[in-house]
PDB file of C-alpha atoms in Angstrom:
ATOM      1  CA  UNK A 237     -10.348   6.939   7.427  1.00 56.00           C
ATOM      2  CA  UNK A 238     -11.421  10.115   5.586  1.00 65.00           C
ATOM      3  CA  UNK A 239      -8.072  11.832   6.939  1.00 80.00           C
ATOM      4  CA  UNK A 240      -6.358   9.892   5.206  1.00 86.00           C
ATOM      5  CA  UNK A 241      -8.109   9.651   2.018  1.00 86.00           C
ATOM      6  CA  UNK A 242      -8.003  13.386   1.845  1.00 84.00           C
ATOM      7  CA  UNK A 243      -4.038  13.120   2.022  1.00 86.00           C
ATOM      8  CA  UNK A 244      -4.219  10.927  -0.469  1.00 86.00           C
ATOM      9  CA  UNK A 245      -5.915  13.089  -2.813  1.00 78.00           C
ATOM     10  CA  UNK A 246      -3.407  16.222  -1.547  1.00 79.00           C
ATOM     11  CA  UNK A 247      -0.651  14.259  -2.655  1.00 81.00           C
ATOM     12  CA  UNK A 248      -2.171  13.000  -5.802  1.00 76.00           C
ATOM     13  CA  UNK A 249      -3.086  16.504  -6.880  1.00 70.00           C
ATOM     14  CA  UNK A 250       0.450  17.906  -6.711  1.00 69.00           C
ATOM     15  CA  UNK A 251       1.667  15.166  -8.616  1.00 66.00           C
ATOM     16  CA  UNK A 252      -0.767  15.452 -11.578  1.00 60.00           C
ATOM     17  CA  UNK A 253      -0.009  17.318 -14.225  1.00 56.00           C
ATOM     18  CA  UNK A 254      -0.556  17.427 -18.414  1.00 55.00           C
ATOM     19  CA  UNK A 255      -1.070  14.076 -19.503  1.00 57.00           C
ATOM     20  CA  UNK A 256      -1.509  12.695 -15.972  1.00 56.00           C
ATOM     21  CA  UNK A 257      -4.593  14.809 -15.166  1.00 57.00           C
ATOM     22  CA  UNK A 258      -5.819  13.703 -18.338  1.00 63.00           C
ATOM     23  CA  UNK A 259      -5.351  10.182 -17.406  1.00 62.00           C
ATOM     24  CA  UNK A 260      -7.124  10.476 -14.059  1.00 63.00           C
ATOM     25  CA  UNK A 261     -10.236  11.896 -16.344  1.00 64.00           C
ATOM     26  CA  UNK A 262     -10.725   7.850 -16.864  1.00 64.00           C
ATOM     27  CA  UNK A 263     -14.062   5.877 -15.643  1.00 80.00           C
ATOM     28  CA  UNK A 264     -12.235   4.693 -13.019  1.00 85.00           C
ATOM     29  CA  UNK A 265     -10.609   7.712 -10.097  1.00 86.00           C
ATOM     30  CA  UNK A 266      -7.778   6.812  -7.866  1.00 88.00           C
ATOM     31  CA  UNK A 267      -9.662   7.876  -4.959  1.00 89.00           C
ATOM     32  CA  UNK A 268     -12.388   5.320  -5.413  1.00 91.00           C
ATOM     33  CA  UNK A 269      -9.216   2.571  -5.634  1.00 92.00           C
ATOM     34  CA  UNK A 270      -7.800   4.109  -2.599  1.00 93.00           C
ATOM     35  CA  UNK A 271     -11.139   3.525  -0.675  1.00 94.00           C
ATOM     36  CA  UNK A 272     -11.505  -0.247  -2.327  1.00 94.00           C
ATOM     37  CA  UNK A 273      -8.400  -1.127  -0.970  1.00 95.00           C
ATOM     38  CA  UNK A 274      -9.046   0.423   2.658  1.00 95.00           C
ATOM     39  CA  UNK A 275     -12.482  -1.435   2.395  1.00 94.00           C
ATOM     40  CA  UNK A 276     -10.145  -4.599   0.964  1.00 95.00           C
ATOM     41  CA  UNK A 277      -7.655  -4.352   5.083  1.00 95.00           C
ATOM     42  CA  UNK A 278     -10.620  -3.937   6.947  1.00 95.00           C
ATOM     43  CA  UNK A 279     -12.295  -6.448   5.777  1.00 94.00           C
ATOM     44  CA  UNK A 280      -9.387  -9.196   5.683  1.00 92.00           C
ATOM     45  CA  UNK A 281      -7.599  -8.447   9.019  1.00 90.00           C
ATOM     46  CA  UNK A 282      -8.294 -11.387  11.535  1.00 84.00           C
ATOM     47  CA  UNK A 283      -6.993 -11.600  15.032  1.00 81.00           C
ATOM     48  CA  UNK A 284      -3.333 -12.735  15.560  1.00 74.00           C
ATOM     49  CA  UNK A 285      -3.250 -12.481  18.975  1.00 73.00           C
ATOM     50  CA  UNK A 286      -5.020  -9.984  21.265  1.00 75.00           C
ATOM     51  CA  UNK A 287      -3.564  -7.122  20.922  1.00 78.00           C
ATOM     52  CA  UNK A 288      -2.454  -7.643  16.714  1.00 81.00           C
ATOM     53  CA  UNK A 289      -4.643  -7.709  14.151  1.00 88.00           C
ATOM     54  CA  UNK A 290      -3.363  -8.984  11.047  1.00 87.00           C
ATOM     55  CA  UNK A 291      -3.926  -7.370   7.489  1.00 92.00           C
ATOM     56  CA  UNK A 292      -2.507  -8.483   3.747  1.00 92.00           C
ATOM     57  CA  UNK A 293       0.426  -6.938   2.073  1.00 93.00           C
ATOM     58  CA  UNK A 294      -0.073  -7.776  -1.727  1.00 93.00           C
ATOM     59  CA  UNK A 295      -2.754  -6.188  -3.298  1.00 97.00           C
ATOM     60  CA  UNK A 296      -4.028  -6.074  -7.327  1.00 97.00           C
ATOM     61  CA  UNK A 297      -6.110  -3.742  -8.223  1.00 96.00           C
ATOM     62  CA  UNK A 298      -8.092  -5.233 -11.281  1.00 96.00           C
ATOM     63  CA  UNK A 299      -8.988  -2.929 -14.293  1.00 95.00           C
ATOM     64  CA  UNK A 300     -10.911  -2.626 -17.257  1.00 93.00           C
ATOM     65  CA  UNK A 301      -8.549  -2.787 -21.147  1.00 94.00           C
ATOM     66  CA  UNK A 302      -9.378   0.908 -21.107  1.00 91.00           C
ATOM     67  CA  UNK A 303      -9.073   2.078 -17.798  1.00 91.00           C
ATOM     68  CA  UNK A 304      -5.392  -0.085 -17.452  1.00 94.00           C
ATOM     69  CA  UNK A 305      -4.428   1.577 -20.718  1.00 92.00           C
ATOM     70  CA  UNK A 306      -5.285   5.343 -19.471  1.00 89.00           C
ATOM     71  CA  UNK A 307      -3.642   4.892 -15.924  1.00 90.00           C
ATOM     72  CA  UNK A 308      -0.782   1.775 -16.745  1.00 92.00           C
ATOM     73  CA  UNK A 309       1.834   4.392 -18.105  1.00 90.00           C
ATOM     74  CA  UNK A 310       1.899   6.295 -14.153  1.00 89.00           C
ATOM     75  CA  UNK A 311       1.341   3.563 -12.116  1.00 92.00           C
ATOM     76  CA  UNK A 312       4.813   3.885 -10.155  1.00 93.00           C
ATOM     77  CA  UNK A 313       3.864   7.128  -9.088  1.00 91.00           C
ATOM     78  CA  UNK A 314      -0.212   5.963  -8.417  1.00 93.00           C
ATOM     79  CA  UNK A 315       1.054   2.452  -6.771  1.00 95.00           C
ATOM     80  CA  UNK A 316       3.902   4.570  -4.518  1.00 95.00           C
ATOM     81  CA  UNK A 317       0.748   7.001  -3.193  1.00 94.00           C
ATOM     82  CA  UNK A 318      -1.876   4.219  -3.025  1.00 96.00           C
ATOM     83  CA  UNK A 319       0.946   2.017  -1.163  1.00 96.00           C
ATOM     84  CA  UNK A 320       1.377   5.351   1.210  1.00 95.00           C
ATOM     85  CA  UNK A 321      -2.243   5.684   2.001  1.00 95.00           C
ATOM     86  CA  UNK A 322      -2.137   1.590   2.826  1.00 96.00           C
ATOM     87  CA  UNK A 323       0.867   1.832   5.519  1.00 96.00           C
ATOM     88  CA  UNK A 324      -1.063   5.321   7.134  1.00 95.00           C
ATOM     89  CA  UNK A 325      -4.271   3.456   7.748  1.00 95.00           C
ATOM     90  CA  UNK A 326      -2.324   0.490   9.242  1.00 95.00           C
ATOM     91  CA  UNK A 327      -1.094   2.900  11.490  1.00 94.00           C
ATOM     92  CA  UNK A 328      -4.053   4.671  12.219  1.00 93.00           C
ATOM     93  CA  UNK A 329      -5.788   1.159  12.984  1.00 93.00           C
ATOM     94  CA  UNK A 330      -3.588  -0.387  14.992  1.00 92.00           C
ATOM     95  CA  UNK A 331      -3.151  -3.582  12.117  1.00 93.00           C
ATOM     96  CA  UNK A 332       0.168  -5.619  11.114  1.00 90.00           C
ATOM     97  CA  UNK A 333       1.061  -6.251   7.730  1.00 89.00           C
ATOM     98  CA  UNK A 334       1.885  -9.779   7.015  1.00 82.00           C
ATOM     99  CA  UNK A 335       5.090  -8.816   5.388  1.00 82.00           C
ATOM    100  CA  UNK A 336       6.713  -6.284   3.122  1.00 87.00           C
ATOM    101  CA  UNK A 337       3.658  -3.874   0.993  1.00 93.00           C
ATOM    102  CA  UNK A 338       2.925  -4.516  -2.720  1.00 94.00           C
ATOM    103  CA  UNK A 339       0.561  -3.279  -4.664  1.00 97.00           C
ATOM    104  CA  UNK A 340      -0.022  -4.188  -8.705  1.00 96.00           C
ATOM    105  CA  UNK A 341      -2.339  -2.833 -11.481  1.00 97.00           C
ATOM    106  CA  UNK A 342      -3.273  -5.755 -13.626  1.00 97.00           C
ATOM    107  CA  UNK A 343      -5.105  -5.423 -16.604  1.00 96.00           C
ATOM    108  CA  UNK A 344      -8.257  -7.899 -17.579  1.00 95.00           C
ATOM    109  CA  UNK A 345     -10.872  -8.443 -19.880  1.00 92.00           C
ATOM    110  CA  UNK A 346     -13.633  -9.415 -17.845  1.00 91.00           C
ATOM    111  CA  UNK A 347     -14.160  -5.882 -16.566  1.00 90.00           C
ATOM    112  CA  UNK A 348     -16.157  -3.263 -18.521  1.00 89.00           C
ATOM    113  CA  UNK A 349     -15.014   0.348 -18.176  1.00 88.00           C
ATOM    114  CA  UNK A 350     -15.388   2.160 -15.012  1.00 88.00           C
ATOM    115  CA  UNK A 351     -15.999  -1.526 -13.046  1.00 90.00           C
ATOM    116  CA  UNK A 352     -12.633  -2.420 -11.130  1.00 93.00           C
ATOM    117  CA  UNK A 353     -12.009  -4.948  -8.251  1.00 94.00           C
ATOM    118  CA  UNK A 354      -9.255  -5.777  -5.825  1.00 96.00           C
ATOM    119  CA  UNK A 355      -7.420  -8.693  -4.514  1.00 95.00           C
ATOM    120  CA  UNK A 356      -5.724  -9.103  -1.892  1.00 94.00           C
ATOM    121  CA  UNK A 357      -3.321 -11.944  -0.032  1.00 89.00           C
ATOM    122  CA  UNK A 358      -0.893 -12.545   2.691  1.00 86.00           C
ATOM    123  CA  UNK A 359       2.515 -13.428   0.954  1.00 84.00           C
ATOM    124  CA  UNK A 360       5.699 -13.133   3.427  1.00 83.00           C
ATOM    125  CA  UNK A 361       9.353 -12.467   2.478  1.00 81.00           C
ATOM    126  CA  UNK A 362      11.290 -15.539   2.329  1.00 85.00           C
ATOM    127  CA  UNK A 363      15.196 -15.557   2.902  1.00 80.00           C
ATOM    128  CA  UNK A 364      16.628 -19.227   1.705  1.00 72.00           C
ATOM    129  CA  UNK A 365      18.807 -21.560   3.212  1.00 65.00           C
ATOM    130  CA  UNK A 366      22.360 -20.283   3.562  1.00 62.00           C
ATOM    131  CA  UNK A 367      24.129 -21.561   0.617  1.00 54.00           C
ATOM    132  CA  UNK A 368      21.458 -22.779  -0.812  1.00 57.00           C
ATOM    133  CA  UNK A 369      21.624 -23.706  -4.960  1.00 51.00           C
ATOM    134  CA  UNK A 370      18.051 -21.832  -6.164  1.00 51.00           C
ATOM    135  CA  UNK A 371      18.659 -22.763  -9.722  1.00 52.00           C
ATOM    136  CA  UNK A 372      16.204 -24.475 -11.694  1.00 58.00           C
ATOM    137  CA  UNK A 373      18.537 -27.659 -12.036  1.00 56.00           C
ATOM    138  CA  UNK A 374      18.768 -27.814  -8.399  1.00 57.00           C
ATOM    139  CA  UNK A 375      15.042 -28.105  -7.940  1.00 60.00           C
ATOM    140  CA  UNK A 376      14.566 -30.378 -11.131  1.00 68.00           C
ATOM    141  CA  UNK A 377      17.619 -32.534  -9.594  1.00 68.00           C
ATOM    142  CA  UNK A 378      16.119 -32.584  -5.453  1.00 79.00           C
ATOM    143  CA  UNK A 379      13.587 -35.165  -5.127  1.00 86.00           C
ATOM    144  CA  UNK A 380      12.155 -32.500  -2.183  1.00 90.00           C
ATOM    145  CA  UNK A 381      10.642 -29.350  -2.996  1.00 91.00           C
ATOM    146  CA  UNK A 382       9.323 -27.083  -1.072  1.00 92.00           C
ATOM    147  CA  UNK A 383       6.787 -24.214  -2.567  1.00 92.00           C
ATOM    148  CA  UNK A 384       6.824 -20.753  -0.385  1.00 91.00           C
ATOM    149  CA  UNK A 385       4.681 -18.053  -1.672  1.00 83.00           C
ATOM    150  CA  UNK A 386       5.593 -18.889  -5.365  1.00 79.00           C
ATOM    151  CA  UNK A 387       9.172 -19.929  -5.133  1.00 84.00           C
ATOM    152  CA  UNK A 388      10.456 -23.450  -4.887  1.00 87.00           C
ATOM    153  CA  UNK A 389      13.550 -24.465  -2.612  1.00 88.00           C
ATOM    154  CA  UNK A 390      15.194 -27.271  -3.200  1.00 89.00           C
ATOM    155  CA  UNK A 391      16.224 -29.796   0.169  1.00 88.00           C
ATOM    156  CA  UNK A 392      17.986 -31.949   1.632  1.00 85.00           C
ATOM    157  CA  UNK A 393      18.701 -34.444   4.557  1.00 87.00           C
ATOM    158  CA  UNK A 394      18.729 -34.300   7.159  1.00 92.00           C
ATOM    159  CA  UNK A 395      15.914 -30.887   6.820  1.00 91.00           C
ATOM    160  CA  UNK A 396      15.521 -27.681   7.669  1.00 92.00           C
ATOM    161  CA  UNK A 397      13.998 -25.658  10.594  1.00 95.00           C
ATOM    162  CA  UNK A 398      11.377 -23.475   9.398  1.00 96.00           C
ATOM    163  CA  UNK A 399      11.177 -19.772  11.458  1.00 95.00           C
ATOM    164  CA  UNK A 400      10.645 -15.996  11.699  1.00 92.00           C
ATOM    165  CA  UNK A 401      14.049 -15.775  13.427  1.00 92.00           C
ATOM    166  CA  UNK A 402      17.748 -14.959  12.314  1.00 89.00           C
ATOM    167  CA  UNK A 403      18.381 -18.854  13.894  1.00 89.00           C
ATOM    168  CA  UNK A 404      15.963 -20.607  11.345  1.00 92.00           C
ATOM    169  CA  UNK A 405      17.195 -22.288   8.312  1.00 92.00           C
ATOM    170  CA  UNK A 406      14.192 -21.062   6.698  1.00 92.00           C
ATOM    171  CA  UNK A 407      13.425 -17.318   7.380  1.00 92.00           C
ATOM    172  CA  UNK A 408      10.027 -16.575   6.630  1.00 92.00           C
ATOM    173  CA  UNK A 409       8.887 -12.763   7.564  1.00 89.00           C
ATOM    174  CA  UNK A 410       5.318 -13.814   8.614  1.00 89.00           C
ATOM    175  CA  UNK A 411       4.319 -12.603  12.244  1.00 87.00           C
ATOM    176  CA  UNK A 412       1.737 -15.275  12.853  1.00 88.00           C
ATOM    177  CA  UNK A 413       5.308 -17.900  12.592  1.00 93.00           C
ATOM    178  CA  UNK A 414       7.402 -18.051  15.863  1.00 94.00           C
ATOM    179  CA  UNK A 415      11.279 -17.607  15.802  1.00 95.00           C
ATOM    180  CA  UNK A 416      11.562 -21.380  15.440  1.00 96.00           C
ATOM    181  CA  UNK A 417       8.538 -22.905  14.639  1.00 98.00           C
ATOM    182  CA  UNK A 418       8.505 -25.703  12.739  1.00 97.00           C
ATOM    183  CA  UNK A 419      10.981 -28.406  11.163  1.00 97.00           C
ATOM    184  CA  UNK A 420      10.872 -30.093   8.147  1.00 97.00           C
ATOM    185  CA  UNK A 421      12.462 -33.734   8.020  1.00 96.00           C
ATOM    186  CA  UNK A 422      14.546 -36.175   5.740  1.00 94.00           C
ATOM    187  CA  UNK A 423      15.226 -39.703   5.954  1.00 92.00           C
ATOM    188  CA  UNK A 424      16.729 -41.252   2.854  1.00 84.00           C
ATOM    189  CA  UNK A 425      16.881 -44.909   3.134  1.00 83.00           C
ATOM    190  CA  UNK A 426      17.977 -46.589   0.051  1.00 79.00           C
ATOM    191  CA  UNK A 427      15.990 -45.261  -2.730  1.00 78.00           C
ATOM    192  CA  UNK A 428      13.222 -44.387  -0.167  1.00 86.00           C
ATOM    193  CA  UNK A 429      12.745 -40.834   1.187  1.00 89.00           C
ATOM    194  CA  UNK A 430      10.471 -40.122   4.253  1.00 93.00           C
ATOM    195  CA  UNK A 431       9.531 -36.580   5.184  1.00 95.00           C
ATOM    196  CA  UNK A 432       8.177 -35.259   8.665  1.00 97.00           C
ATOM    197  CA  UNK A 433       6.866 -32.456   9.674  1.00 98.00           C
ATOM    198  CA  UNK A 434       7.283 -31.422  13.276  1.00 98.00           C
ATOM    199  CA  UNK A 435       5.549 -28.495  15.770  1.00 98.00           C
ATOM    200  CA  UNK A 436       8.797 -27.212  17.826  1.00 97.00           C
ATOM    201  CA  UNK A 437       6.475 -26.158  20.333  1.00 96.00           C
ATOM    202  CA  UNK A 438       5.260 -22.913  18.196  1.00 96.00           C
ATOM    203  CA  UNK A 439       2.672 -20.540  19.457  1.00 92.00           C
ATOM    204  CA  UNK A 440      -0.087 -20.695  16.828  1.00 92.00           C
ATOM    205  CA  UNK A 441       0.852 -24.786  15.694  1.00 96.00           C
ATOM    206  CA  UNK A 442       1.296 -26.869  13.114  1.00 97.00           C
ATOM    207  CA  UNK A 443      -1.592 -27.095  10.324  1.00 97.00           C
ATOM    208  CA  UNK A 444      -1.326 -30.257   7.957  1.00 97.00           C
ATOM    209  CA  UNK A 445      -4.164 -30.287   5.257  1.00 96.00           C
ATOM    210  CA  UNK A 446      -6.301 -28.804   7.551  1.00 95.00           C
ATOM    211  CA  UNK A 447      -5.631 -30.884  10.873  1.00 97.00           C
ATOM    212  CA  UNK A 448      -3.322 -29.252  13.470  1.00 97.00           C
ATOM    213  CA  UNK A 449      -0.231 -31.922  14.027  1.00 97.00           C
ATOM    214  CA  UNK A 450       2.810 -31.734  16.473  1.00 97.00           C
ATOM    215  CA  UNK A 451       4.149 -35.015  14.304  1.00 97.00           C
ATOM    216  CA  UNK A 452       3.458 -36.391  11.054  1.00 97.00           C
ATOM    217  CA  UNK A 453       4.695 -37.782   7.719  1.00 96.00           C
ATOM    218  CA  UNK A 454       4.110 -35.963   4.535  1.00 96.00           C
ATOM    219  CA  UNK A 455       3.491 -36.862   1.450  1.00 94.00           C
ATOM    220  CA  UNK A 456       3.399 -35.200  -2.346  1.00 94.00           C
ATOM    221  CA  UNK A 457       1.108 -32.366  -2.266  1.00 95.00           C
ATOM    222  CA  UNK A 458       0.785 -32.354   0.888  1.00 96.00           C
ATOM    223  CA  UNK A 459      -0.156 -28.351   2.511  1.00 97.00           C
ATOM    224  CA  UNK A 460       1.482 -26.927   5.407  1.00 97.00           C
ATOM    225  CA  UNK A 461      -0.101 -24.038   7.401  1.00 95.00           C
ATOM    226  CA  UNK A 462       2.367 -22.280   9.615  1.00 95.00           C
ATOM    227  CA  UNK A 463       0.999 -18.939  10.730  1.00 90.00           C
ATOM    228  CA  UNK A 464      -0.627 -17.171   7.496  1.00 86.00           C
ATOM    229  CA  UNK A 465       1.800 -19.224   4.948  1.00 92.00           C
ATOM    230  CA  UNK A 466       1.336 -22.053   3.370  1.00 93.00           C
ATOM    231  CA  UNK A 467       4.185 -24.477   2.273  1.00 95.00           C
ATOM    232  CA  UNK A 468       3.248 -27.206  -0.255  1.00 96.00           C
ATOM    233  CA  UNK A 469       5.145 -30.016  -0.768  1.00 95.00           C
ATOM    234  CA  UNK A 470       6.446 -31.601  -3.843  1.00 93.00           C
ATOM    235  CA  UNK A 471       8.494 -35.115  -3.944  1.00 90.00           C
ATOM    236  CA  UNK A 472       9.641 -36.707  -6.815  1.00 79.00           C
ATOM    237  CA  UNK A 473      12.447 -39.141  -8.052  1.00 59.00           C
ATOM    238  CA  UNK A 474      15.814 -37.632  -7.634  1.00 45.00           C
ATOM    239  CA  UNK A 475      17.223 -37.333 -11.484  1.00 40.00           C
TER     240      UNK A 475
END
């Protein structure tokens, strides 16, 4: 851990210069963010399987008005080294990110200078349906919606299978998902839609608000866990 802290600070140090040293003279240092967010893996990384331990890939690091203002104008290059030091203790431990790194200075007023916190969360790439319409009138105008890590995709009948491999419908980058793990269902009878949510015979199963199901009908709202994603679903009156 200290090894690669101290590369973090080499790198840092030939990178700051004039204005940016001056900015790194703020309450808050870079190395002490740096160390937060190795604290912030080590502490989130839970078992995926035996030999995998899984870690988050979007982190925000929380600062005081002052502090944001002072190190906001060089956060690419602060982000880009503190995103570095992230993937070489990964390495060094042995973890897998849940999907692709990304790392965020926020600012926030309930922070007094020199106090900063970080949050962290598991949020997956998703790749839509081939084809797929993702405009806002083809959400407002699908009476199912699907919500994936903060985007919304739009379905249809009959459904779509729901997988970490090139063969899914739905491509979701998660490792705890199997190639083909799950499929979402539509019946449309008359004005009636039914949707079903069903386990193809995935490693780590099906989680419906909190109860693991190979089979079941969902409703509005309704949560589904498939590895370290959830998908919440939205139905409405097509209109």
């Amino acid at each position: 851990m200290a090894g690669v802290l101290q590369r973090f600070e080499q790198r840092l140090e030939g990178a700051v210069t004039g204005a940016f040293a001056r900015a790194f003279r703020s309450a808050v240092q870079p190395v002490e963010i740096a160390a937060a967010l190795q604290r912030e893996v080590d502490n989130s990384a839970h078992i995926l399987s035996r030999d995998r331990m899984l870690v988050p890939n979007d982190f925000t690091v929380e600062l005081s008005p002052p502090d944001y203002e002072r190190l906001n104008p060089f956060s690419t290059t602060l982000t880009d080294e503190l995103s570095t030091l992230v993937k070489e203790h990964v390495v060094e431990q042995r973890y897998t990110l849940a999907g692709p790194l990304e790392i965020t200075l926020k600012r926030t007023g309930e922070l007094s200078t020199g106090r900063f916190r970080v949050r962290s969360r598991t949020n997956a790439s998703v790749t839509p349906v081939a084809g797929q319409r993702m405009t806002e009138t083809a959400v407002r105008s699908s009476n199912v919606v699907i919500e994936v890590n903060g985007m919304k995709h739009p379905l249809q009948a009959p459904g779509v299978v729901i997988g970490r491999g090139n063969e899914a419908d739905l491509k979701i980058d998660d490792p705890g998902i199997s190639r083909r793990h799950a499929q979402i269902k539509i019946h449309q009878s008359g004005d009636e839609t039914t949707v079903t949510i069903v386990d193809l015979n995935s490693t780590n199963g099906v989680i419906l608000n909190g109860h693991k199901v190979s089979t079941a009908v969902v409703t509005d709202g309704s949560e589904i866990r498939l590895g370290n994603t959830v998908i919440v679903i939205r139905m409405s009156e097509a209109h």
